[in-house]
Short mmCIF file of C-alpha atoms in Angstrom, two decimals:
data_model
loop_
_atom_site.label_atom_id
_atom_site.label_comp_id
_atom_site.label_asym_id
_atom_site.label_seq_id
_atom_site.Cartn_x
_atom_site.Cartn_y
_atom_site.Cartn_z
CA UNK N 647 117.47 92.57 122.53
CA UNK N 648 116.88 90.82 119.20
CA UNK N 649 114.24 88.62 120.83
CA UNK N 650 112.36 91.70 122.04
CA UNK N 651 112.59 93.25 118.57
CA UNK N 652 111.33 89.99 117.02
CA UNK N 653 108.36 89.92 119.41
CA UNK N 654 107.66 93.62 118.78
CA UNK N 655 107.79 92.98 115.03
CA UNK N 656 105.24 90.16 115.32
CA UNK N 657 102.92 92.35 117.42
CA UNK N 658 103.11 95.15 114.83
CA UNK N 659 102.47 92.65 112.01
CA UNK N 660 99.43 91.08 113.65
CA UNK N 661 97.82 94.25 114.98
CA UNK N 662 98.68 96.15 111.82
CA UNK N 663 96.97 93.50 109.69
CA UNK N 664 93.98 93.57 112.05
CA UNK N 665 93.53 97.34 111.76
CA UNK N 666 94.15 97.26 107.99
CA UNK N 667 91.43 94.65 107.46
CA UNK N 668 88.92 96.42 109.73
CA UNK N 669 89.53 99.78 108.08
CA UNK N 670 89.44 98.44 104.52
CA UNK N 671 86.31 96.36 105.14
CA UNK N 672 84.45 99.22 106.82
CA UNK N 673 85.42 101.67 104.06
CA UNK N 674 84.35 99.20 101.38
CA UNK N 675 80.99 98.76 103.10
CA UNK N 676 80.50 102.53 103.23
CA UNK N 677 81.13 102.50 99.46
CA UNK N 678 78.39 99.85 99.06
CA UNK N 679 80.77 97.04 98.09
CA UNK N 680 79.15 93.66 99.01
CA UNK N 681 80.56 92.14 102.19
CA UNK N 682 80.89 88.78 100.44
CA UNK N 683 83.43 90.25 98.03
CA UNK N 684 85.19 92.01 100.90
CA UNK N 685 85.64 88.72 102.71
CA UNK N 686 87.02 86.97 99.65
CA UNK N 687 89.47 89.73 98.77
CA UNK N 688 90.35 92.29 101.46
CA UNK N 689 90.17 89.95 104.46
CA UNK N 690 91.97 87.08 102.75
CA UNK N 691 94.71 89.43 101.60
CA UNK N 692 94.82 91.04 105.03
CA UNK N 693 95.74 87.79 106.78
CA UNK N 694 98.61 87.40 104.30
CA UNK N 695 99.96 90.93 104.77
CA UNK N 696 102.50 89.86 107.44
CA UNK N 697 103.98 87.28 105.03
CA UNK N 698 104.00 89.91 102.28
CA UNK N 699 105.75 92.47 104.47
CA UNK N 700 108.40 90.02 105.65
CA UNK N 701 109.10 88.55 102.19
CA UNK N 702 109.26 91.95 100.45
CA UNK N 703 111.51 93.35 103.20
CA UNK N 704 113.73 90.27 102.93
CA UNK N 705 113.91 90.62 99.16
CA UNK N 706 114.85 94.31 99.37
CA UNK N 707 117.58 93.48 101.91
CA UNK N 708 118.87 90.54 99.83
CA UNK N 709 117.79 88.07 102.54
CA UNK N 710 116.59 85.82 99.73
CA UNK N 711 116.47 82.59 101.72
CA UNK N 712 114.15 84.23 104.24
CA UNK N 713 111.75 85.49 101.54
CA UNK N 714 110.92 82.11 99.98
CA UNK N 715 111.22 80.13 103.23
CA UNK N 716 108.74 82.47 104.95
CA UNK N 717 106.07 82.03 102.25
CA UNK N 718 106.49 78.26 101.83
CA UNK N 719 106.94 77.69 105.56
CA UNK N 720 103.79 79.69 106.32
CA UNK N 721 101.83 77.64 103.79
CA UNK N 722 102.95 74.35 105.35
CA UNK N 723 102.11 75.65 108.83
CA UNK N 724 98.73 76.95 107.63
CA UNK N 725 97.74 73.67 106.03
CA UNK N 726 99.12 71.06 108.40
CA UNK N 727 99.23 72.75 111.81
CA UNK N 728 96.25 75.12 111.62
CA UNK N 729 93.85 72.77 109.80
CA UNK N 730 95.05 69.84 111.89
CA UNK N 731 94.44 71.81 115.09
CA UNK N 732 91.00 72.94 113.92
CA UNK N 733 90.02 69.35 113.06
CA UNK N 734 90.80 68.34 116.65
CA UNK N 735 88.02 70.62 117.92
CA UNK N 736 85.38 69.04 115.68
CA UNK N 737 85.06 67.73 112.09
CA UNK N 738 86.20 70.37 109.59
CA UNK N 739 83.66 70.52 106.77
CA UNK N 740 84.83 71.33 103.24
CA UNK N 741 82.60 72.62 100.47
CA UNK N 742 82.45 70.51 97.31
CA UNK N 743 83.37 73.53 95.17
CA UNK N 744 86.48 74.13 97.31
CA UNK N 745 87.67 70.57 96.68
CA UNK N 746 87.11 70.98 92.94
CA UNK N 747 88.49 74.48 92.44
CA UNK N 748 90.35 76.43 95.16
CA UNK N 749 92.18 73.49 96.75
CA UNK N 750 93.55 72.10 93.45
CA UNK N 751 94.43 75.65 92.39
CA UNK N 752 96.56 76.09 95.53
CA UNK N 753 98.49 72.96 94.52
CA UNK N 754 98.84 74.25 90.95
CA UNK N 755 100.14 77.58 92.30
CA UNK N 756 102.84 75.75 94.28
CA UNK N 757 103.76 73.72 91.18
CA UNK N 758 104.05 76.94 89.16
CA UNK N 759 106.33 78.39 91.84
CA UNK N 760 108.55 75.31 91.75
CA UNK N 761 108.68 75.32 87.95
CA UNK N 762 109.68 78.98 87.80
CA UNK N 763 112.20 78.56 90.62
CA UNK N 764 113.89 75.47 89.17
CA UNK N 765 114.24 77.22 85.83
CA UNK N 766 117.49 79.10 86.45
CA UNK N 767 117.30 78.65 90.25
CA UNK N 768 116.07 82.22 90.64
CA UNK N 769 112.73 84.02 90.74
CA UNK N 770 113.39 87.01 88.51
CA UNK N 771 111.33 90.06 87.58
CA UNK N 772 109.52 88.20 84.78
CA UNK N 773 108.75 85.27 87.09
CA UNK N 774 107.27 87.72 89.60
CA UNK N 775 105.05 89.22 86.91
CA UNK N 776 103.89 85.72 85.88
CA UNK N 777 102.92 84.91 89.47
CA UNK N 778 101.05 88.22 89.74
CA UNK N 779 99.15 87.50 86.50
CA UNK N 780 97.93 84.18 87.95
CA UNK N 781 97.04 86.06 91.13
CA UNK N 782 94.97 88.57 89.14
CA UNK N 783 93.14 85.71 87.40
CA UNK N 784 92.39 84.15 90.79
CA UNK N 785 91.02 87.44 92.14
CA UNK N 786 88.84 87.82 89.04
CA UNK N 787 87.52 84.30 89.56
CA UNK N 788 86.73 84.97 93.23
CA UNK N 789 84.84 88.16 92.42
CA UNK N 790 82.87 86.37 89.69
CA UNK N 791 82.03 83.53 92.09
CA UNK N 792 80.99 85.99 94.80
CA UNK N 793 78.69 87.88 92.45
CA UNK N 794 77.17 84.65 91.16
CA UNK N 795 76.57 83.40 94.70
CA UNK N 796 75.00 86.72 95.68
CA UNK N 797 72.56 86.54 92.79
CA UNK N 798 71.44 83.09 93.90
CA UNK N 799 71.09 83.92 97.58
CA UNK N 800 69.54 86.70 99.60
CA UNK N 801 71.35 85.65 102.78
CA UNK N 802 74.26 88.02 102.42
CA UNK N 803 75.06 89.43 105.87
CA UNK N 804 75.51 93.15 105.44
CA UNK N 805 76.42 93.62 109.11
CA UNK N 806 79.44 91.34 109.02
CA UNK N 807 81.74 94.32 109.33
CA UNK N 808 81.11 97.22 111.67
CA UNK N 809 80.60 100.64 110.16
CA UNK N 810 83.28 103.18 111.04
CA UNK N 811 83.55 106.90 110.28
CA UNK N 812 85.43 107.59 107.05
CA UNK N 813 88.32 109.28 108.88
CA UNK N 814 88.75 106.29 111.17
CA UNK N 815 88.69 103.91 108.20
CA UNK N 816 91.53 105.83 106.56
CA UNK N 817 93.43 106.02 109.86
CA UNK N 818 93.15 102.26 110.32
CA UNK N 819 94.29 101.61 106.74
CA UNK N 820 97.28 103.98 106.81
CA UNK N 821 98.27 103.12 110.37
CA UNK N 822 97.86 99.40 109.79
CA UNK N 823 99.93 99.51 106.61
CA UNK N 824 102.69 101.46 108.37
CA UNK N 825 102.72 98.99 111.29
CA UNK N 826 102.92 96.06 108.87
CA UNK N 827 105.80 97.61 106.94
CA UNK N 828 107.79 98.50 110.07
CA UNK N 829 106.98 95.18 111.74
CA UNK N 830 108.12 93.24 108.69
CA UNK N 831 111.46 95.05 108.70
CA UNK N 832 111.89 94.34 112.44
CA UNK N 833 111.15 90.64 111.97
CA UNK N 834 113.61 90.27 109.10
CA UNK N 835 116.44 92.12 110.89
CA UNK N 836 115.99 90.46 114.29
CA UNK N 837 115.40 86.95 112.89
CA UNK N 838 118.53 87.22 110.74
CA UNK N 839 120.55 88.43 113.73
CA UNK N 840 119.30 85.53 115.87
CA UNK N 841 120.11 83.07 113.08
CA UNK N 842 123.63 84.45 112.78
CA UNK N 843 124.16 84.32 116.55
CA UNK N 844 123.29 80.62 116.72
CA UNK N 845 124.89 79.74 113.41
CA UNK N 846 121.51 78.95 111.84
CA UNK N 847 120.55 79.66 108.25
CA UNK N 848 117.98 82.30 107.26
CA UNK N 849 116.13 79.46 105.50
CA UNK N 850 115.64 77.52 108.76
CA UNK N 851 114.54 80.61 110.70
CA UNK N 852 112.14 81.53 107.90
CA UNK N 853 110.60 78.04 107.86
CA UNK N 854 110.05 77.97 111.63
CA UNK N 855 109.99 81.11 113.79
CA UNK N 856 109.11 83.64 111.08
CA UNK N 857 106.61 81.31 109.37
CA UNK N 858 104.79 80.73 112.65
CA UNK N 859 104.74 84.41 113.58
CA UNK N 860 103.41 85.60 110.23
CA UNK N 861 100.76 82.84 110.23
CA UNK N 862 99.22 84.00 113.51
CA UNK N 863 96.34 85.86 111.74
CA UNK N 864 95.38 82.67 109.88
CA UNK N 865 95.73 80.64 113.08
CA UNK N 866 93.47 82.93 115.10
CA UNK N 867 90.89 83.28 112.31
CA UNK N 868 90.66 79.56 111.57
CA UNK N 869 90.59 78.37 115.20
CA UNK N 870 87.88 80.91 116.09
CA UNK N 871 85.88 79.86 113.02
CA UNK N 872 86.20 76.20 113.99
CA UNK N 873 85.08 76.87 117.56
CA UNK N 874 82.05 78.77 116.22
CA UNK N 875 81.23 75.81 113.93
CA UNK N 876 81.95 77.87 110.79
CA UNK N 877 83.99 75.01 109.37
CA UNK N 878 84.01 75.92 105.69
CA UNK N 879 85.39 79.34 106.63
CA UNK N 880 88.23 77.77 108.62
CA UNK N 881 89.64 75.75 105.72
CA UNK N 882 88.74 78.38 103.13
CA UNK N 883 90.79 80.99 105.00
CA UNK N 884 93.84 78.71 104.98
CA UNK N 885 93.57 77.76 101.30
CA UNK N 886 92.97 81.36 100.24
CA UNK N 887 95.93 82.60 102.28
CA UNK N 888 98.18 79.90 100.82
CA UNK N 889 97.30 81.00 97.30
CA UNK N 890 97.98 84.64 98.20
CA UNK N 891 101.33 83.73 99.77
CA UNK N 892 102.60 82.01 96.63
CA UNK N 893 101.16 84.18 93.86
CA UNK N 894 100.95 87.62 95.46
CA UNK N 895 103.60 87.66 98.19
CA UNK N 896 106.39 86.00 96.20
CA UNK N 897 105.14 87.65 93.01
CA UNK N 898 105.56 91.12 94.51
CA UNK N 899 108.89 90.24 96.13
CA UNK N 900 110.36 88.79 92.91
CA UNK N 901 109.04 91.66 90.78
CA UNK N 902 110.85 94.12 93.07
CA UNK N 903 114.11 92.20 93.43
CA UNK N 904 115.19 88.79 92.03
CA UNK N 905 115.08 86.00 94.64
CA UNK N 906 117.57 83.14 94.67
CA UNK N 907 115.84 79.73 94.67
CA UNK N 908 117.97 77.24 96.60
CA UNK N 909 117.79 73.43 96.78
CA UNK N 910 116.03 73.55 100.16
CA UNK N 911 113.28 75.68 98.61
CA UNK N 912 112.68 72.99 95.99
CA UNK N 913 112.47 70.26 98.64
CA UNK N 914 110.11 72.29 100.84
CA UNK N 915 107.85 73.16 97.90
CA UNK N 916 107.68 69.50 96.87
CA UNK N 917 106.83 68.53 100.45
CA UNK N 918 104.13 71.20 100.55
CA UNK N 919 102.59 69.84 97.34
CA UNK N 920 102.71 66.29 98.76
CA UNK N 921 101.09 67.43 102.02
CA UNK N 922 98.40 69.30 100.09
CA UNK N 923 97.57 66.20 98.07
CA UNK N 924 97.41 64.15 101.29
CA UNK N 925 94.93 66.58 102.88
CA UNK N 926 92.90 66.72 99.66
CA UNK N 927 92.67 62.91 99.67
CA UNK N 928 91.58 63.06 103.32
CA UNK N 929 88.78 65.50 102.45
CA UNK N 930 87.35 63.91 99.29
CA UNK N 931 85.44 60.83 100.67
CA UNK N 932 83.28 62.60 103.30
CA UNK N 933 83.88 66.26 102.40
CA UNK N 934 85.45 66.92 105.79
CA UNK N 935 88.51 66.47 108.00
CA UNK N 936 87.91 64.43 111.15
CA UNK N 937 89.89 64.30 114.39
CA UNK N 938 92.13 61.33 113.55
CA UNK N 939 93.09 62.97 110.26
CA UNK N 940 93.86 66.21 112.09
CA UNK N 941 96.09 64.29 114.48
CA UNK N 942 97.97 62.71 111.57
CA UNK N 943 98.46 66.15 110.02
CA UNK N 944 99.93 67.52 113.27
CA UNK N 945 102.25 64.49 113.54
CA UNK N 946 103.40 64.99 109.93
CA UNK N 947 104.06 68.69 110.60
CA UNK N 948 106.05 67.84 113.74
CA UNK N 949 108.13 65.35 111.73
CA UNK N 950 108.72 68.04 109.09
CA UNK N 951 109.97 70.52 111.72
CA UNK N 952 112.34 67.88 113.10
CA UNK N 953 113.59 67.21 109.55
CA UNK N 954 114.32 70.84 108.68
CA UNK N 955 116.07 71.36 112.01
CA UNK N 956 118.40 68.42 111.39
CA UNK N 957 119.14 68.79 107.70
#
């Protein structure tokens, strides 16, 4: 029964996020908000809503190991598995500005998380507020960059999101948010029950099953982008989601209820930083990820999964 509830929770998370993004984007377009800004804010946040729902639900239910493990585990899966898989289809191009700004900032965000977590081995209310402040600064930067890019280019695609009636936009937003909230609660409860049945820790379940399930929106978005040769979008979606997961998801969760930061969280965060640096080094010479690099990333991720299962 718990497996069915887990699957149902994932379906609600994914479809809820899908409806939420469609409704928010269409409503924003009706309000004459540029689609470029919508893509950098609403859509990027939308793909991270499952992680947010799970981590906040876990925090409220004192499933602290699951909250941090879900966010960090999703980031590792996003970077190594999704980008590695996309690079296997064809070379994954990376914009120069991404290598100079967003990518390093995602590493800095992880370092901030580790610093706050190690200090007292807990993410408290103040730590959550600090993460949210950095998140607000990142959003401000993205909006500024989007407006600057729009001034320098007339190629903004106003038809990127379909126009929906106002009532349907609101229905999608409210219904999507409700599905995400309920799905997140289902995932936390069922995953914890499965972990207890097999004698597994919430941390391990969060790093594997839950991390994979909540990363499905990023996986679908990035793989589709890669297959359509929109390579900069594929990596940009992953990096943006990783920043949201650390600063917004854990920021909200910690601001609501303090989250215990265990030794495994420190190790996983350090490994994520190391993997991020490795991928950054891969990208710098030719401004892209090629197939052999993608294969190495998938091998490294597989080795990581084996490690966390055995530790």
